[in-house]
mmCIF file with all atom_site columns, N, CA and C in Angstrom:
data_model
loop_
_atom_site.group_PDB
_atom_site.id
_atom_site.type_symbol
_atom_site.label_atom_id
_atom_site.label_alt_id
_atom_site.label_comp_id
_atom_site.label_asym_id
_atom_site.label_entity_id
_atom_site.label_seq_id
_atom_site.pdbx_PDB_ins_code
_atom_site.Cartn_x
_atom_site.Cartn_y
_atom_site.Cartn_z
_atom_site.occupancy
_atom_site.B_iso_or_equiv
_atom_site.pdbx_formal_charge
_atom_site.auth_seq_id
_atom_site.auth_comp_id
_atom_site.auth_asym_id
_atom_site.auth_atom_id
_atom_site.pdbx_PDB_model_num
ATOM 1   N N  . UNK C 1 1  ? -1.777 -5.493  7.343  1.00 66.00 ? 1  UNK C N  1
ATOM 2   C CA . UNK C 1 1  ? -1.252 -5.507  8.705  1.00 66.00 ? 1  UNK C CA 1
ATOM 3   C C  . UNK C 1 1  ? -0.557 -6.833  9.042  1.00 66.00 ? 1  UNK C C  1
ATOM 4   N N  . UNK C 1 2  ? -1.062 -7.860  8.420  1.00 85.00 ? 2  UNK C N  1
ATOM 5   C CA . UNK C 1 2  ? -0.476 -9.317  8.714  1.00 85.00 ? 2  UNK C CA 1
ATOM 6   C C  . UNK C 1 2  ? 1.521  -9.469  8.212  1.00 85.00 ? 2  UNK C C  1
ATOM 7   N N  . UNK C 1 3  ? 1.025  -8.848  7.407  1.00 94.00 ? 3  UNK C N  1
ATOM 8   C CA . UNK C 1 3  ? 2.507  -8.540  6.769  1.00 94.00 ? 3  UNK C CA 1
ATOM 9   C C  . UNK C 1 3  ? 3.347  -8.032  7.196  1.00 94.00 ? 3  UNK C C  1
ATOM 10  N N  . UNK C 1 4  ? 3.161  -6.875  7.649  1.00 93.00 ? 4  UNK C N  1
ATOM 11  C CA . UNK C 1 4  ? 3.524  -5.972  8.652  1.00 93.00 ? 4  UNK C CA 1
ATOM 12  C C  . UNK C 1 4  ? 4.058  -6.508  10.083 1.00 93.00 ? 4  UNK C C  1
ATOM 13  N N  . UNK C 1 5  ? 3.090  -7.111  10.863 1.00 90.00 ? 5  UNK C N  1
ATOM 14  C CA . UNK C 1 5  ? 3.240  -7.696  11.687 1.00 90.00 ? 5  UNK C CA 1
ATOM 15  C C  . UNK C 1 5  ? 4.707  -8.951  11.760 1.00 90.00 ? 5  UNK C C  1
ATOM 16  N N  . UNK C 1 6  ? 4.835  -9.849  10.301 1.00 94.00 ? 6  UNK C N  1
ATOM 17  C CA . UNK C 1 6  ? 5.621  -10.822 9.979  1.00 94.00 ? 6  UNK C CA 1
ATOM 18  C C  . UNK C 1 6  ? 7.254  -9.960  9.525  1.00 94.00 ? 6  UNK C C  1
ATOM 19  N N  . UNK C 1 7  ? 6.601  -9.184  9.111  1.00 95.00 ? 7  UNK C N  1
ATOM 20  C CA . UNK C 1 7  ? 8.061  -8.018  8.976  1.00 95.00 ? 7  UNK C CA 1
ATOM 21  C C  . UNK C 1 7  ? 8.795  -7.472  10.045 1.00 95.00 ? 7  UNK C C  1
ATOM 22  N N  . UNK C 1 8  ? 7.864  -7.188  10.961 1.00 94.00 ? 8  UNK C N  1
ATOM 23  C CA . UNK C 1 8  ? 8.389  -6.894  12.574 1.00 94.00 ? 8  UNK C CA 1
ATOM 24  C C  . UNK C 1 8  ? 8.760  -8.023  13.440 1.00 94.00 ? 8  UNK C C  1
ATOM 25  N N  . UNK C 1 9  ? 8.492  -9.302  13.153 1.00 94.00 ? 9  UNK C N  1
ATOM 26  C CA . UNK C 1 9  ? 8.571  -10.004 14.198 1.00 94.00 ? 9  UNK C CA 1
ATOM 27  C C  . UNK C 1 9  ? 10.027 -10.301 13.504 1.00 94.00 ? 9  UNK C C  1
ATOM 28  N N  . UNK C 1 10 ? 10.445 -10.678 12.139 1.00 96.00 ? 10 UNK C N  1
ATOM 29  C CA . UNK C 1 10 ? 11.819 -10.897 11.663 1.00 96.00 ? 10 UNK C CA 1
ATOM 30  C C  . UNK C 1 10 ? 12.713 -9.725  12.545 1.00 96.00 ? 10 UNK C C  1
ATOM 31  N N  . UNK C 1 11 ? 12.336 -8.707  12.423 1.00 96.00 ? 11 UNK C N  1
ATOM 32  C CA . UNK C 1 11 ? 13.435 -7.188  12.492 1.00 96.00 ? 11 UNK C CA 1
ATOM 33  C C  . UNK C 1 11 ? 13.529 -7.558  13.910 1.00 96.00 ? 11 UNK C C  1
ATOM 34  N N  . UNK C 1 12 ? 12.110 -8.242  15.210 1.00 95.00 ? 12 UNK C N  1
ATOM 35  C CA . UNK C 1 12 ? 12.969 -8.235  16.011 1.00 95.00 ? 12 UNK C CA 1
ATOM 36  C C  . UNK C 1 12 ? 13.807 -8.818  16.573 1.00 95.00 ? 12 UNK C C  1
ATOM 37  N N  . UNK C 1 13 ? 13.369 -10.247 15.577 1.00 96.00 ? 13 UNK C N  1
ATOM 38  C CA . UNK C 1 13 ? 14.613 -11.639 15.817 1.00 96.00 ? 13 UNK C CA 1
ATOM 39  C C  . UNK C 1 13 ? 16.247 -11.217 15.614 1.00 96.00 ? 13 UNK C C  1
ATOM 40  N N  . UNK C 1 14 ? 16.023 -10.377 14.829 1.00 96.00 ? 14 UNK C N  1
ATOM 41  C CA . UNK C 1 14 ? 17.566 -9.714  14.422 1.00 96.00 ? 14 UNK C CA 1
ATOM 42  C C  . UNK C 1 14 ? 17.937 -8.704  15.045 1.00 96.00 ? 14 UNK C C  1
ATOM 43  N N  . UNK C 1 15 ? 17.104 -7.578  15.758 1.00 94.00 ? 15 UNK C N  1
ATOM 44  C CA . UNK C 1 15 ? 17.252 -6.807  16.390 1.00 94.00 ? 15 UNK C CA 1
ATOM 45  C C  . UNK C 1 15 ? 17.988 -7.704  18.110 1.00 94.00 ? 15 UNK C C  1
ATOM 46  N N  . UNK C 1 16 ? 17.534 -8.699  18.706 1.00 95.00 ? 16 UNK C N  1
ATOM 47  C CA . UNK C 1 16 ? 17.799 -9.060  19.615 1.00 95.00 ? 16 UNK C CA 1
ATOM 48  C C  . UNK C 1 16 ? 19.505 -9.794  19.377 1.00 95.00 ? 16 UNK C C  1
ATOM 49  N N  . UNK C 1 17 ? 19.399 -10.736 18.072 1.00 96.00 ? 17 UNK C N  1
ATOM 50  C CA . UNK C 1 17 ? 20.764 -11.007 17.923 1.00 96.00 ? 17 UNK C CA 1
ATOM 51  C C  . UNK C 1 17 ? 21.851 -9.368  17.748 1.00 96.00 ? 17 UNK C C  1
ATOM 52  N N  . UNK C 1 18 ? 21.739 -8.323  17.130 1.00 95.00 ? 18 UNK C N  1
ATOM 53  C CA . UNK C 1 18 ? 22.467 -7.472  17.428 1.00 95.00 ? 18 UNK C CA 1
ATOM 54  C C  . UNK C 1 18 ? 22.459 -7.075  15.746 1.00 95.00 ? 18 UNK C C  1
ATOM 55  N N  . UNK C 1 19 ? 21.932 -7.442  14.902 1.00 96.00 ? 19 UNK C N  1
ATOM 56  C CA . UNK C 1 19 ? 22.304 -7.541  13.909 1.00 96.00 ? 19 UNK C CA 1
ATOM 57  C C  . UNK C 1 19 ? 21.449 -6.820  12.461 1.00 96.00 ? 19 UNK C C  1
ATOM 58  N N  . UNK C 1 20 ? 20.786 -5.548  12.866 1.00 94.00 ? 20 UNK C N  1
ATOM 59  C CA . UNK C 1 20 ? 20.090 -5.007  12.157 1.00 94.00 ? 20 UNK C CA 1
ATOM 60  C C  . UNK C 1 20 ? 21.312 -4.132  11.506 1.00 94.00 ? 20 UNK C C  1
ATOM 61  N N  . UNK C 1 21 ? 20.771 -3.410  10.476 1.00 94.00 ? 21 UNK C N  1
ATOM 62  C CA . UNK C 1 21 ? 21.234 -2.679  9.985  1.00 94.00 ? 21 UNK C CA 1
ATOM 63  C C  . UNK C 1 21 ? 20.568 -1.428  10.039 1.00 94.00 ? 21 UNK C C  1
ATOM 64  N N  . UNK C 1 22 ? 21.268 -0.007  9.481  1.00 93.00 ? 22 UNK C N  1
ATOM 65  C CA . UNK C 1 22 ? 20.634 1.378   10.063 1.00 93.00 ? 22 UNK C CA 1
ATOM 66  C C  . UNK C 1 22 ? 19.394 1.404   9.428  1.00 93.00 ? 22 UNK C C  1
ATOM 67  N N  . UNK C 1 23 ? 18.993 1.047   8.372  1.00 95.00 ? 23 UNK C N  1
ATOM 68  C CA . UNK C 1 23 ? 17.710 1.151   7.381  1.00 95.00 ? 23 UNK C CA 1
ATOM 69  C C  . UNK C 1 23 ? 17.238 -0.071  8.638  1.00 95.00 ? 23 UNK C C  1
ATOM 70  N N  . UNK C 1 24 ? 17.629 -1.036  8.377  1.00 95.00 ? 24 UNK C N  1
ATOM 71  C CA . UNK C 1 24 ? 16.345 -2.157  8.923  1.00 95.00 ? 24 UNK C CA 1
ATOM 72  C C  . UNK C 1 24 ? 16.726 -1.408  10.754 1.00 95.00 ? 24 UNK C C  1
ATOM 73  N N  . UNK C 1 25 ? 16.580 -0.639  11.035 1.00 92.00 ? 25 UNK C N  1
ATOM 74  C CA . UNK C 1 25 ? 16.525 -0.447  12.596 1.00 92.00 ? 25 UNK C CA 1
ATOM 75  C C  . UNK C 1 25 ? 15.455 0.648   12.378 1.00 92.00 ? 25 UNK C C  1
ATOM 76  N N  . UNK C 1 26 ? 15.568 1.612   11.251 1.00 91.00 ? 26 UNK C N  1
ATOM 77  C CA . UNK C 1 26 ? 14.578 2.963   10.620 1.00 91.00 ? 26 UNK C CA 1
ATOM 78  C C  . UNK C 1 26 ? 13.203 1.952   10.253 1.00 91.00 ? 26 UNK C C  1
ATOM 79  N N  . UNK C 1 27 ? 13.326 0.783   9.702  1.00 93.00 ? 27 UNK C N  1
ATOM 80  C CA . UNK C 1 27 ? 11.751 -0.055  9.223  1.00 93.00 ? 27 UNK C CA 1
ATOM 81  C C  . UNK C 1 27 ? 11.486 -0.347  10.686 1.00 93.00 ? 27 UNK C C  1
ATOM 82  N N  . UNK C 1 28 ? 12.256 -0.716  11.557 1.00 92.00 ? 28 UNK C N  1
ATOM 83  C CA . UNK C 1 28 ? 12.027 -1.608  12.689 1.00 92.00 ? 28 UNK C CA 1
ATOM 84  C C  . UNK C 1 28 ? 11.219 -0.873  13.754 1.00 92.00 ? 28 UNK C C  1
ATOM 85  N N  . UNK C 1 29 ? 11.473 0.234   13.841 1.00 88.00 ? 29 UNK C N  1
ATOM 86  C CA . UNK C 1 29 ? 11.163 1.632   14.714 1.00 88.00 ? 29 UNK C CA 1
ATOM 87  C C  . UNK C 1 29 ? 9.330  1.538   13.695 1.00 88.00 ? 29 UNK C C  1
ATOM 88  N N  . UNK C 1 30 ? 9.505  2.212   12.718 1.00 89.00 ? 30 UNK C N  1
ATOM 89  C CA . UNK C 1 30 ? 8.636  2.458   12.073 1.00 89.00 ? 30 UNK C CA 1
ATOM 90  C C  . UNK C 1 30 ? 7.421  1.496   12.229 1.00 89.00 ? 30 UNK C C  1
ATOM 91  N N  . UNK C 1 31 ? 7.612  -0.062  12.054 1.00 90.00 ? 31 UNK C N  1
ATOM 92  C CA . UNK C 1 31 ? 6.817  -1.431  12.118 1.00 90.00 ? 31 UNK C CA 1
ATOM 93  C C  . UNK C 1 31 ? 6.393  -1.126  13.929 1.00 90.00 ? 31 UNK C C  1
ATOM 94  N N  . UNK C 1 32 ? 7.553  -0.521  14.580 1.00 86.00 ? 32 UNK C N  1
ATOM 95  C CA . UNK C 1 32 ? 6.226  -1.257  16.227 1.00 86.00 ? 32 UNK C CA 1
ATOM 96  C C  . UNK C 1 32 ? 5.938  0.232   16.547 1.00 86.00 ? 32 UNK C C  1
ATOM 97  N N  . UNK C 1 33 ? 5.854  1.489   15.695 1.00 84.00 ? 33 UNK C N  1
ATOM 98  C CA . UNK C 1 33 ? 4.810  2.019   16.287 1.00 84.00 ? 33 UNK C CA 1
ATOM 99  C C  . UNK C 1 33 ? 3.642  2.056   15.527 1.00 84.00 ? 33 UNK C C  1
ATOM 100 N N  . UNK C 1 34 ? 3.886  1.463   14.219 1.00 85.00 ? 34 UNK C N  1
ATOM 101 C CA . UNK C 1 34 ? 2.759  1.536   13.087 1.00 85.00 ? 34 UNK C CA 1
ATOM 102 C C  . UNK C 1 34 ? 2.112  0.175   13.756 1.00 85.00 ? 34 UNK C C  1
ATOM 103 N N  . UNK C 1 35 ? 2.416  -1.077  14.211 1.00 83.00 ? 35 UNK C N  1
ATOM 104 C CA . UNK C 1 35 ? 2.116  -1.782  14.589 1.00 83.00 ? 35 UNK C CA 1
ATOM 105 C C  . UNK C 1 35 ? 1.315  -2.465  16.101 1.00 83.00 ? 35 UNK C C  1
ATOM 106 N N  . UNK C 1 36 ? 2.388  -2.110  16.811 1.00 80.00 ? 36 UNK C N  1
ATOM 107 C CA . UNK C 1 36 ? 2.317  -1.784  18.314 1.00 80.00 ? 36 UNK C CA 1
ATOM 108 C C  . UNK C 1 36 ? 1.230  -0.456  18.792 1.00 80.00 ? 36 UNK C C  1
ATOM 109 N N  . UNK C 1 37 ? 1.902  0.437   18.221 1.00 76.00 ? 37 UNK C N  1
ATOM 110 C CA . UNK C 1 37 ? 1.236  1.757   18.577 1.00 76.00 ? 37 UNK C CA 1
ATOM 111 C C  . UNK C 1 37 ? 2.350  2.728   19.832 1.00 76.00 ? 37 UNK C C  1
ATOM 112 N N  . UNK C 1 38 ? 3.501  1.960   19.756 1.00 66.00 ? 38 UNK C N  1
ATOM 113 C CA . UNK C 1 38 ? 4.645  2.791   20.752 1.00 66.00 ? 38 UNK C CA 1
ATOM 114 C C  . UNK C 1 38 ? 5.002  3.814   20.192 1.00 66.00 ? 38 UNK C C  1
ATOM 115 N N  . UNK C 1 39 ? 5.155  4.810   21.152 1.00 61.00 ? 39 UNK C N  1
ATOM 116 C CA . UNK C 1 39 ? 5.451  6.362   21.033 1.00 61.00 ? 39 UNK C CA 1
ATOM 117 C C  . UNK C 1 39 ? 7.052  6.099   20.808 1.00 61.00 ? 39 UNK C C  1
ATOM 118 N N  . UNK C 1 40 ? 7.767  6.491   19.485 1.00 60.00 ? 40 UNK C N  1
ATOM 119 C CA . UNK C 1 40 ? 8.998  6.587   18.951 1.00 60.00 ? 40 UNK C CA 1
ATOM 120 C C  . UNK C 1 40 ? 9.797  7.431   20.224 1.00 60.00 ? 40 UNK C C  1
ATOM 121 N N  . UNK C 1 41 ? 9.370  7.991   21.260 1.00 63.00 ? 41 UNK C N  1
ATOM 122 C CA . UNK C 1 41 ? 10.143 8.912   22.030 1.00 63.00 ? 41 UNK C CA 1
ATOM 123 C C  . UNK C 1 41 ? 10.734 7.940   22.917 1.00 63.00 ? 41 UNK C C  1
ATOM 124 N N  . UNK C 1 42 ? 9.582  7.432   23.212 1.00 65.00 ? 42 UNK C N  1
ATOM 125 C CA . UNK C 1 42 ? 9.825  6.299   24.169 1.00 65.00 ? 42 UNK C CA 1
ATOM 126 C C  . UNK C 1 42 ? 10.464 5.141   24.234 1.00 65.00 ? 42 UNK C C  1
ATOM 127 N N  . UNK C 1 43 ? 10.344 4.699   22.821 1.00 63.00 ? 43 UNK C N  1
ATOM 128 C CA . UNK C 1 43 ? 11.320 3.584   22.144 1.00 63.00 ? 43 UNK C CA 1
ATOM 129 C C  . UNK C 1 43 ? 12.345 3.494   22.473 1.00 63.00 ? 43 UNK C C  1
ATOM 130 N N  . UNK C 1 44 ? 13.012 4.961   21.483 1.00 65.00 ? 44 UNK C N  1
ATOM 131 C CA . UNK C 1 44 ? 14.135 5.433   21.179 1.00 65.00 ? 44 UNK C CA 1
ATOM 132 C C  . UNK C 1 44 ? 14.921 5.702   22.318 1.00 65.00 ? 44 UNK C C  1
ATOM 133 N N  . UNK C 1 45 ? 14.493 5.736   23.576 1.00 69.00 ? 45 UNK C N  1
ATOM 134 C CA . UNK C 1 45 ? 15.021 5.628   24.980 1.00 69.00 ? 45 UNK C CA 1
ATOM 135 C C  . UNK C 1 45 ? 15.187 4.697   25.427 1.00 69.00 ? 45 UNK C C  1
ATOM 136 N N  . UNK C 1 46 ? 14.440 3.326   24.939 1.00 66.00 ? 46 UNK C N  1
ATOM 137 C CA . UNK C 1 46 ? 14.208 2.079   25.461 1.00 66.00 ? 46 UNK C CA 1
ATOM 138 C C  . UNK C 1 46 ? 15.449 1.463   24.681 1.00 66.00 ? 46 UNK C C  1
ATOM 139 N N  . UNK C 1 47 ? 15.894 1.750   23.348 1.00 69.00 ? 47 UNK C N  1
ATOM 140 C CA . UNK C 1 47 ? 16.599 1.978   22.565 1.00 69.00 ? 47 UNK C CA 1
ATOM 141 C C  . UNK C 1 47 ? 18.408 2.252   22.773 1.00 69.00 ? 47 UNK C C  1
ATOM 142 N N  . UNK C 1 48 ? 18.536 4.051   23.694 1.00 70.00 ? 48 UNK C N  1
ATOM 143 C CA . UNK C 1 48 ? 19.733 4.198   23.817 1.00 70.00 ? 48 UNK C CA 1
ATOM 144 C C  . UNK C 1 48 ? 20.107 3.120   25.600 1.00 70.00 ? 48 UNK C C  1
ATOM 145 N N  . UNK C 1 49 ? 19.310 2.967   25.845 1.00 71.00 ? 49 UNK C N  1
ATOM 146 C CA . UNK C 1 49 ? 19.715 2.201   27.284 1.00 71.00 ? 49 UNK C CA 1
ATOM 147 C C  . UNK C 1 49 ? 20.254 0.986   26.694 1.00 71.00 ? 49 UNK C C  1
ATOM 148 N N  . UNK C 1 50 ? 19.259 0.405   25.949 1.00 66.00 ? 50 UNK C N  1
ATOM 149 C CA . UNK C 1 50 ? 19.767 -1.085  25.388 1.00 66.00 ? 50 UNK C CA 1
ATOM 150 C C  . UNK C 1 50 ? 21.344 -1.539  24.901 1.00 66.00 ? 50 UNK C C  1
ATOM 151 N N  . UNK C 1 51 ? 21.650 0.175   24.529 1.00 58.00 ? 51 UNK C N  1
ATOM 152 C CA . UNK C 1 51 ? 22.788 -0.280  23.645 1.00 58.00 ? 51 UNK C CA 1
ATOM 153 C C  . UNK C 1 51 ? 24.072 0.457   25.320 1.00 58.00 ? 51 UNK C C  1
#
């Protein structure tokens, strides 16, 4: 989980600069609900607003 955790916190440093890619946005999703515990529905809304 520690790992995990250090993997997500990168994806979201890059996620905020703008700069993920489609795979690292698919790990990124994946890391904060495996992590977090956020419902992907909900994200993914939190998600299309953002953009």
């Amino acid at each position: 989980m520690p790992k995990d955790a250090l993997r997500l916190a990168e994806l979201e440093r890059l996620q905020k600069l703008g700069k993920l890619t489609k795979a690292e946005q698919a790990e990124y999703l994946a890391l904060l609900a495996k992590v977090r515990g956020i419902h992907l529905d909900k994200l993914d809304e939190q998600l299309r607003e953002a953009h």
